[in-house]
JSON list of C-alpha atoms in Angstrom, two decimals:
[
{"chain": "O", "resi": 223, "resn": "MET", "atom": "CA", "xyz": [-98.36, -59.91, -6.26]},
{"chain": "O", "resi": 224, "resn": "GLY", "atom": "CA", "xyz": [-94.63, -59.25, -6.23]},
{"chain": "O", "resi": 225, "resn": "LYS", "atom": "CA", "xyz": [-94.81, -57.34, -2.95]},
{"chain": "O", "resi": 226, "resn": "LEU", "atom": "CA", "xyz": [-96.94, -60.05, -1.32]},
{"chain": "O", "resi": 227, "resn": "THR", "atom": "CA", "xyz": [-94.50, -62.77, -2.47]},
{"chain": "O", "resi": 228, "resn": "ASN", "atom": "CA", "xyz": [-91.50, -60.79, -1.21]},
{"chain": "O", "resi": 229, "resn": "SER", "atom": "CA", "xyz": [-93.26, -60.15, 2.09]},
{"chain": "O", "resi": 230, "resn": "LEU", "atom": "CA", "xyz": [-94.03, -63.87, 2.48]},
{"chain": "O", "resi": 231, "resn": "LYS", "atom": "CA", "xyz": [-90.41, -64.75, 1.66]},
{"chain": "O", "resi": 232, "resn": "GLU", "atom": "CA", "xyz": [-89.13, -62.24, 4.25]},
{"chain": "O", "resi": 233, "resn": "THR", "atom": "CA", "xyz": [-91.58, -63.54, 6.85]},
{"chain": "O", "resi": 234, "resn": "THR", "atom": "CA", "xyz": [-90.59, -67.12, 6.06]},
{"chain": "O", "resi": 235, "resn": "GLN", "atom": "CA", "xyz": [-86.91, -66.20, 6.41]},
{"chain": "O", "resi": 236, "resn": "LYS", "atom": "CA", "xyz": [-87.56, -64.47, 9.75]},
{"chain": "O", "resi": 237, "resn": "LEU", "atom": "CA", "xyz": [-89.51, -67.49, 11.00]},
{"chain": "O", "resi": 238, "resn": "SER", "atom": "CA", "xyz": [-86.67, -69.74, 9.86]},
{"chain": "O", "resi": 239, "resn": "ASP", "atom": "CA", "xyz": [-84.17, -67.56, 11.73]},
{"chain": "O", "resi": 240, "resn": "ILE", "atom": "CA", "xyz": [-86.36, -67.71, 14.85]},
{"chain": "O", "resi": 241, "resn": "LYS", "atom": "CA", "xyz": [-86.60, -71.50, 14.52]},
{"chain": "O", "resi": 242, "resn": "GLN", "atom": "CA", "xyz": [-82.80, -71.76, 14.23]},
{"chain": "O", "resi": 243, "resn": "GLY", "atom": "CA", "xyz": [-82.44, -69.51, 17.28]},
{"chain": "O", "resi": 244, "resn": "ILE", "atom": "CA", "xyz": [-84.83, -71.72, 19.25]},
{"chain": "O", "resi": 245, "resn": "HIS", "atom": "CA", "xyz": [-82.90, -74.81, 18.13]},
{"chain": "O", "resi": 246, "resn": "LYS", "atom": "CA", "xyz": [-79.61, -73.22, 19.26]},
{"chain": "O", "resi": 247, "resn": "MET", "atom": "CA", "xyz": [-81.16, -72.30, 22.62]},
{"chain": "O", "resi": 248, "resn": "GLN", "atom": "CA", "xyz": [-82.45, -75.87, 23.05]},
{"chain": "O", "resi": 249, "resn": "GLN", "atom": "CA", "xyz": [-78.99, -77.23, 22.27]},
{"chain": "O", "resi": 250, "resn": "LEU", "atom": "CA", "xyz": [-77.47, -74.79, 24.75]},
{"chain": "O", "resi": 251, "resn": "GLY", "atom": "CA", "xyz": [-80.00, -75.95, 27.36]},
{"chain": "O", "resi": 252, "resn": "ARG", "atom": "CA", "xyz": [-79.09, -79.59, 26.74]},
{"chain": "O", "resi": 253, "resn": "ASP", "atom": "CA", "xyz": [-75.39, -78.78, 27.00]},
{"chain": "O", "resi": 254, "resn": "LEU", "atom": "CA", "xyz": [-76.01, -76.87, 30.20]},
{"chain": "O", "resi": 255, "resn": "ALA", "atom": "CA", "xyz": [-78.00, -79.76, 31.67]},
{"chain": "O", "resi": 256, "resn": "ASP", "atom": "CA", "xyz": [-75.23, -82.20, 30.74]},
{"chain": "O", "resi": 257, "resn": "ASN", "atom": "CA", "xyz": [-72.63, -80.09, 32.54]},
{"chain": "O", "resi": 258, "resn": "THR", "atom": "CA", "xyz": [-74.72, -79.18, 35.59]},
{"chain": "O", "resi": 259, "resn": "LEU", "atom": "CA", "xyz": [-73.92, -82.39, 37.45]},
{"chain": "O", "resi": 260, "resn": "GLU", "atom": "CA", "xyz": [-70.19, -81.97, 36.96]},
{"chain": "O", "resi": 261, "resn": "VAL", "atom": "CA", "xyz": [-70.34, -78.32, 38.00]},
{"chain": "O", "resi": 262, "resn": "ALA", "atom": "CA", "xyz": [-72.38, -79.16, 41.11]},
{"chain": "O", "resi": 263, "resn": "ASP", "atom": "CA", "xyz": [-69.94, -81.92, 42.04]},
{"chain": "O", "resi": 264, "resn": "ALA", "atom": "CA", "xyz": [-66.96, -79.60, 41.56]},
{"chain": "O", "resi": 265, "resn": "ALA", "atom": "CA", "xyz": [-68.68, -76.86, 43.57]},
{"chain": "O", "resi": 266, "resn": "LEU", "atom": "CA", "xyz": [-69.39, -79.23, 46.46]},
{"chain": "O", "resi": 267, "resn": "ARG", "atom": "CA", "xyz": [-65.81, -80.46, 46.44]},
{"chain": "O", "resi": 268, "resn": "THR", "atom": "CA", "xyz": [-64.46, -76.92, 46.33]},
{"chain": "O", "resi": 269, "resn": "GLY", "atom": "CA", "xyz": [-66.71, -75.92, 49.22]},
{"chain": "O", "resi": 270, "resn": "TYR", "atom": "CA", "xyz": [-65.64, -78.94, 51.19]},
{"chain": "O", "resi": 271, "resn": "ALA", "atom": "CA", "xyz": [-61.96, -78.19, 50.56]},
{"chain": "O", "resi": 272, "resn": "TYR", "atom": "CA", "xyz": [-62.49, -74.53, 51.49]},
{"chain": "O", "resi": 273, "resn": "ALA", "atom": "CA", "xyz": [-64.23, -75.49, 54.73]},
{"chain": "O", "resi": 274, "resn": "LYS", "atom": "CA", "xyz": [-61.39, -77.84, 55.61]},
{"chain": "O", "resi": 275, "resn": "ALA", "atom": "CA", "xyz": [-58.86, -75.09, 54.87]},
{"chain": "O", "resi": 276, "resn": "GLU", "atom": "CA", "xyz": [-60.83, -72.65, 57.03]},
{"chain": "O", "resi": 277, "resn": "SER", "atom": "CA", "xyz": [-60.82, -75.11, 59.92]},
{"chain": "O", "resi": 278, "resn": "GLY", "atom": "CA", "xyz": [-57.07, -75.55, 59.61]},
{"chain": "O", "resi": 279, "resn": "LYS", "atom": "CA", "xyz": [-57.14, -79.08, 58.25]},
{"chain": "O", "resi": 280, "resn": "THR", "atom": "CA", "xyz": [-55.11, -78.52, 55.12]},
{"chain": "O", "resi": 281, "resn": "GLY", "atom": "CA", "xyz": [-52.76, -80.89, 53.37]},
{"chain": "O", "resi": 282, "resn": "ASP", "atom": "CA", "xyz": [-52.72, -83.61, 50.76]},
{"chain": "O", "resi": 283, "resn": "LYS", "atom": "CA", "xyz": [-56.34, -84.58, 51.35]},
{"chain": "O", "resi": 284, "resn": "THR", "atom": "CA", "xyz": [-57.60, -81.11, 50.41]},
{"chain": "O", "resi": 285, "resn": "GLU", "atom": "CA", "xyz": [-55.57, -81.11, 47.21]},
{"chain": "O", "resi": 286, "resn": "ARG", "atom": "CA", "xyz": [-56.75, -84.59, 46.31]},
{"chain": "O", "resi": 287, "resn": "LEU", "atom": "CA", "xyz": [-60.39, -83.60, 46.76]},
{"chain": "O", "resi": 288, "resn": "LEU", "atom": "CA", "xyz": [-60.00, -81.12, 43.95]},
{"chain": "O", "resi": 289, "resn": "ASP", "atom": "CA", "xyz": [-58.47, -83.71, 41.62]},
{"chain": "O", "resi": 290, "resn": "LEU", "atom": "CA", "xyz": [-61.15, -85.45, 39.56]},
{"chain": "O", "resi": 291, "resn": "ASN", "atom": "CA", "xyz": [-59.00, -88.53, 38.97]},
{"chain": "O", "resi": 292, "resn": "PRO", "atom": "CA", "xyz": [-60.96, -91.38, 40.60]},
{"chain": "O", "resi": 293, "resn": "LYS", "atom": "CA", "xyz": [-57.75, -93.22, 41.47]},
{"chain": "O", "resi": 294, "resn": "MET", "atom": "CA", "xyz": [-56.94, -90.44, 43.96]},
{"chain": "O", "resi": 295, "resn": "LEU", "atom": "CA", "xyz": [-59.79, -91.20, 46.39]},
{"chain": "O", "resi": 296, "resn": "ASP", "atom": "CA", "xyz": [-58.45, -92.69, 49.59]},
{"chain": "O", "resi": 297, "resn": "ALA", "atom": "CA", "xyz": [-60.46, -94.72, 52.10]},
{"chain": "O", "resi": 298, "resn": "ASP", "atom": "CA", "xyz": [-61.12, -91.65, 54.26]},
{"chain": "O", "resi": 299, "resn": "GLN", "atom": "CA", "xyz": [-62.49, -89.67, 51.32]},
{"chain": "O", "resi": 300, "resn": "LEU", "atom": "CA", "xyz": [-64.57, -92.65, 50.24]},
{"chain": "O", "resi": 301, "resn": "THR", "atom": "CA", "xyz": [-66.60, -92.41, 53.43]},
{"chain": "O", "resi": 302, "resn": "GLN", "atom": "CA", "xyz": [-66.49, -88.65, 54.08]},
{"chain": "O", "resi": 303, "resn": "THR", "atom": "CA", "xyz": [-67.07, -87.10, 50.66]},
{"chain": "O", "resi": 304, "resn": "THR", "atom": "CA", "xyz": [-70.42, -85.65, 49.64]},
{"chain": "O", "resi": 305, "resn": "CYS", "atom": "CA", "xyz": [-73.52, -87.80, 49.55]},
{"chain": "O", "resi": 306, "resn": "TRP", "atom": "CA", "xyz": [-73.02, -90.02, 46.52]},
{"chain": "O", "resi": 307, "resn": "THR", "atom": "CA", "xyz": [-75.82, -90.81, 44.10]},
{"chain": "O", "resi": 308, "resn": "GLN", "atom": "CA", "xyz": [-75.96, -93.09, 41.09]},
{"chain": "O", "resi": 309, "resn": "LYS", "atom": "CA", "xyz": [-75.74, -90.07, 38.78]},
{"chain": "O", "resi": 310, "resn": "LEU", "atom": "CA", "xyz": [-72.64, -88.72, 40.55]},
{"chain": "O", "resi": 311, "resn": "LEU", "atom": "CA", "xyz": [-70.96, -92.11, 40.36]},
{"chain": "O", "resi": 312, "resn": "GLU", "atom": "CA", "xyz": [-71.85, -92.44, 36.68]},
{"chain": "O", "resi": 313, "resn": "ALA", "atom": "CA", "xyz": [-70.48, -88.94, 36.01]},
{"chain": "O", "resi": 314, "resn": "ARG", "atom": "CA", "xyz": [-67.31, -89.72, 37.96]},
{"chain": "O", "resi": 315, "resn": "PHE", "atom": "CA", "xyz": [-66.55, -93.24, 36.72]},
{"chain": "O", "resi": 316, "resn": "GLY", "atom": "CA", "xyz": [-68.60, -93.55, 33.53]},
{"chain": "O", "resi": 317, "resn": "SER", "atom": "CA", "xyz": [-70.23, -96.93, 34.08]},
{"chain": "O", "resi": 318, "resn": "PHE", "atom": "CA", "xyz": [-71.29, -99.47, 36.67]},
{"chain": "O", "resi": 319, "resn": "ASN", "atom": "CA", "xyz": [-68.41, -101.78, 35.77]},
{"chain": "O", "resi": 320, "resn": "ALA", "atom": "CA", "xyz": [-65.83, -98.99, 36.06]},
{"chain": "O", "resi": 321, "resn": "THR", "atom": "CA", "xyz": [-67.24, -98.03, 39.47]},
{"chain": "O", "resi": 322, "resn": "TYR", "atom": "CA", "xyz": [-67.16, -101.61, 40.68]},
{"chain": "O", "resi": 323, "resn": "GLU", "atom": "CA", "xyz": [-63.64, -102.15, 39.32]},
{"chain": "O", "resi": 324, "resn": "TYR", "atom": "CA", "xyz": [-62.51, -99.03, 41.19]},
{"chain": "O", "resi": 325, "resn": "LEU", "atom": "CA", "xyz": [-63.87, -100.41, 44.48]},
{"chain": "O", "resi": 326, "resn": "ARG", "atom": "CA", "xyz": [-62.40, -103.83, 43.79]},
{"chain": "O", "resi": 327, "resn": "ASP", "atom": "CA", "xyz": [-58.97, -102.74, 42.55]},
{"chain": "O", "resi": 328, "resn": "VAL", "atom": "CA", "xyz": [-58.28, -99.67, 44.67]},
{"chain": "O", "resi": 329, "resn": "HIS", "atom": "CA", "xyz": [-60.08, -100.48, 47.94]},
{"chain": "O", "resi": 330, "resn": "ASP", "atom": "CA", "xyz": [-60.28, -104.29, 47.69]},
{"chain": "O", "resi": 331, "resn": "ILE", "atom": "CA", "xyz": [-64.03, -104.18, 48.21]},
{"chain": "O", "resi": 332, "resn": "ARG", "atom": "CA", "xyz": [-66.04, -106.95, 46.58]},
{"chain": "O", "resi": 333, "resn": "VAL", "atom": "CA", "xyz": [-69.82, -107.17, 46.43]},
{"chain": "O", "resi": 334, "resn": "LYS", "atom": "CA", "xyz": [-71.70, -110.46, 46.10]},
{"chain": "O", "resi": 335, "resn": "HIS", "atom": "CA", "xyz": [-74.94, -108.98, 44.78]},
{"chain": "O", "resi": 336, "resn": "ARG", "atom": "CA", "xyz": [-73.98, -106.18, 42.43]},
{"chain": "O", "resi": 337, "resn": "SER", "atom": "CA", "xyz": [-76.35, -103.26, 42.02]},
{"chain": "O", "resi": 338, "resn": "TRP", "atom": "CA", "xyz": [-76.13, -99.49, 41.82]},
{"chain": "O", "resi": 339, "resn": "LYS", "atom": "CA", "xyz": [-77.91, -99.28, 45.18]},
{"chain": "O", "resi": 340, "resn": "LYS", "atom": "CA", "xyz": [-75.20, -101.39, 46.82]},
{"chain": "O", "resi": 341, "resn": "LEU", "atom": "CA", "xyz": [-72.40, -99.33, 45.24]},
{"chain": "O", "resi": 342, "resn": "VAL", "atom": "CA", "xyz": [-74.05, -96.06, 46.28]},
{"chain": "O", "resi": 343, "resn": "ASP", "atom": "CA", "xyz": [-74.39, -97.42, 49.83]},
{"chain": "O", "resi": 344, "resn": "ILE", "atom": "CA", "xyz": [-70.71, -98.36, 49.89]},
{"chain": "O", "resi": 345, "resn": "PHE", "atom": "CA", "xyz": [-69.61, -94.93, 48.62]},
{"chain": "O", "resi": 346, "resn": "ASN", "atom": "CA", "xyz": [-71.82, -93.28, 51.25]},
{"chain": "O", "resi": 347, "resn": "GLY", "atom": "CA", "xyz": [-70.03, -95.12, 54.04]},
{"chain": "O", "resi": 348, "resn": "ASN", "atom": "CA", "xyz": [-72.04, -98.31, 54.39]},
{"chain": "O", "resi": 349, "resn": "LEU", "atom": "CA", "xyz": [-69.06, -100.61, 53.94]},
{"chain": "O", "resi": 350, "resn": "ASP", "atom": "CA", "xyz": [-70.77, -103.70, 55.34]},
{"chain": "O", "resi": 351, "resn": "ALA", "atom": "CA", "xyz": [-70.30, -105.36, 51.97]},
{"chain": "O", "resi": 352, "resn": "ARG", "atom": "CA", "xyz": [-66.69, -105.98, 52.97]},
{"chain": "O", "resi": 353, "resn": "SER", "atom": "CA", "xyz": [-65.57, -109.26, 54.42]},
{"chain": "O", "resi": 354, "resn": "PRO", "atom": "CA", "xyz": [-65.11, -109.51, 58.20]},
{"chain": "O", "resi": 355, "resn": "GLU", "atom": "CA", "xyz": [-61.35, -109.49, 57.70]},
{"chain": "O", "resi": 356, "resn": "GLN", "atom": "CA", "xyz": [-61.58, -106.28, 55.68]},
{"chain": "O", "resi": 357, "resn": "ARG", "atom": "CA", "xyz": [-63.82, -104.66, 58.31]},
{"chain": "O", "resi": 358, "resn": "LEU", "atom": "CA", "xyz": [-61.44, -105.74, 61.08]},
{"chain": "O", "resi": 359, "resn": "ALA", "atom": "CA", "xyz": [-58.44, -104.34, 59.22]},
{"chain": "O", "resi": 360, "resn": "SER", "atom": "CA", "xyz": [-60.32, -101.08, 58.66]},
{"chain": "O", "resi": 361, "resn": "LEU", "atom": "CA", "xyz": [-61.29, -100.85, 62.33]},
{"chain": "O", "resi": 362, "resn": "GLU", "atom": "CA", "xyz": [-57.71, -101.56, 63.39]},
{"chain": "O", "resi": 363, "resn": "GLN", "atom": "CA", "xyz": [-56.53, -98.77, 61.11]},
{"chain": "O", "resi": 364, "resn": "ILE", "atom": "CA", "xyz": [-59.13, -96.38, 62.53]},
{"chain": "O", "resi": 365, "resn": "THR", "atom": "CA", "xyz": [-58.11, -97.38, 66.06]},
{"chain": "O", "resi": 366, "resn": "LEU", "atom": "CA", "xyz": [-54.45, -96.66, 65.30]},
{"chain": "O", "resi": 367, "resn": "GLN", "atom": "CA", "xyz": [-55.35, -93.29, 63.82]},
{"chain": "O", "resi": 368, "resn": "GLN", "atom": "CA", "xyz": [-57.45, -92.43, 66.87]},
{"chain": "O", "resi": 369, "resn": "GLU", "atom": "CA", "xyz": [-54.64, -93.50, 69.21]},
{"chain": "O", "resi": 370, "resn": "GLN", "atom": "CA", "xyz": [-52.22, -91.28, 67.32]},
{"chain": "O", "resi": 371, "resn": "ARG", "atom": "CA", "xyz": [-54.66, -88.37, 67.52]},
{"chain": "O", "resi": 372, "resn": "ILE", "atom": "CA", "xyz": [-55.15, -88.94, 71.25]},
{"chain": "O", "resi": 373, "resn": "ASN", "atom": "CA", "xyz": [-51.37, -88.99, 71.78]},
{"chain": "O", "resi": 374, "resn": "GLU", "atom": "CA", "xyz": [-51.03, -85.74, 69.82]},
{"chain": "O", "resi": 375, "resn": "LEU", "atom": "CA", "xyz": [-53.78, -84.09, 71.88]},
{"chain": "O", "resi": 376, "resn": "GLU", "atom": "CA", "xyz": [-52.28, -85.34, 75.14]},
{"chain": "O", "resi": 377, "resn": "ALA", "atom": "CA", "xyz": [-48.90, -83.91, 74.14]},
{"chain": "O", "resi": 378, "resn": "LYS", "atom": "CA", "xyz": [-50.54, -80.56, 73.35]},
{"chain": "O", "resi": 379, "resn": "LEU", "atom": "CA", "xyz": [-52.40, -80.65, 76.67]},
{"chain": "O", "resi": 380, "resn": "ILE", "atom": "CA", "xyz": [-49.16, -81.30, 78.57]},
{"chain": "O", "resi": 381, "resn": "GLU", "atom": "CA", "xyz": [-47.45, -78.47, 76.67]},
{"chain": "O", "resi": 382, "resn": "LEU", "atom": "CA", "xyz": [-50.32, -76.07, 77.39]},
{"chain": "O", "resi": 383, "resn": "THR", "atom": "CA", "xyz": [-50.34, -77.08, 81.06]},
{"chain": "O", "resi": 384, "resn": "GLN", "atom": "CA", "xyz": [-46.61, -76.39, 81.28]},
{"chain": "O", "resi": 385, "resn": "ARG", "atom": "CA", "xyz": [-46.98, -73.01, 79.61]},
{"chain": "O", "resi": 386, "resn": "LEU", "atom": "CA", "xyz": [-49.84, -72.13, 81.90]},
{"chain": "O", "resi": 387, "resn": "GLY", "atom": "CA", "xyz": [-47.75, -73.17, 84.90]},
{"chain": "O", "resi": 388, "resn": "GLN", "atom": "CA", "xyz": [-44.87, -71.00, 83.69]},
{"chain": "O", "resi": 389, "resn": "GLY", "atom": "CA", "xyz": [-47.18, -68.07, 83.09]},
{"chain": "O", "resi": 390, "resn": "LEU", "atom": "CA", "xyz": [-48.54, -68.12, 86.65]}
]
């Protein structure tokens, strides 16, 4: 009976080791699942920044996209960043209240009927929750930016026309 008892003890120990290994793998899986959202978000931001760099649009905005500090989002990034979801916002800001406070304090956006759906819509570019004055100010800013861009392009066109005229 001594050999049978020893064999059972060894088998029990091996089963216990297997059970601990399974538990460790489950914990690793949970840890991996917890970090997947953050990794996906970082990968999307890196890809976005890389694409902007490839297209020649480098500068402060690209650097800020890689910074995970929520206070660094500017109005342009708020509407042009990846498609926001409730889970991404929760991962980024931590809670509904923190997300709402960010919109209120940094972008002066207030929402009458607060819900995750409304916040997700705002982050995805549906800024209709703003007051008419806020929308007007935003449109005026966009108009000024577009006018500046048009002036820059016109100056480049004139320069290219002059160079072409000199080359002929």
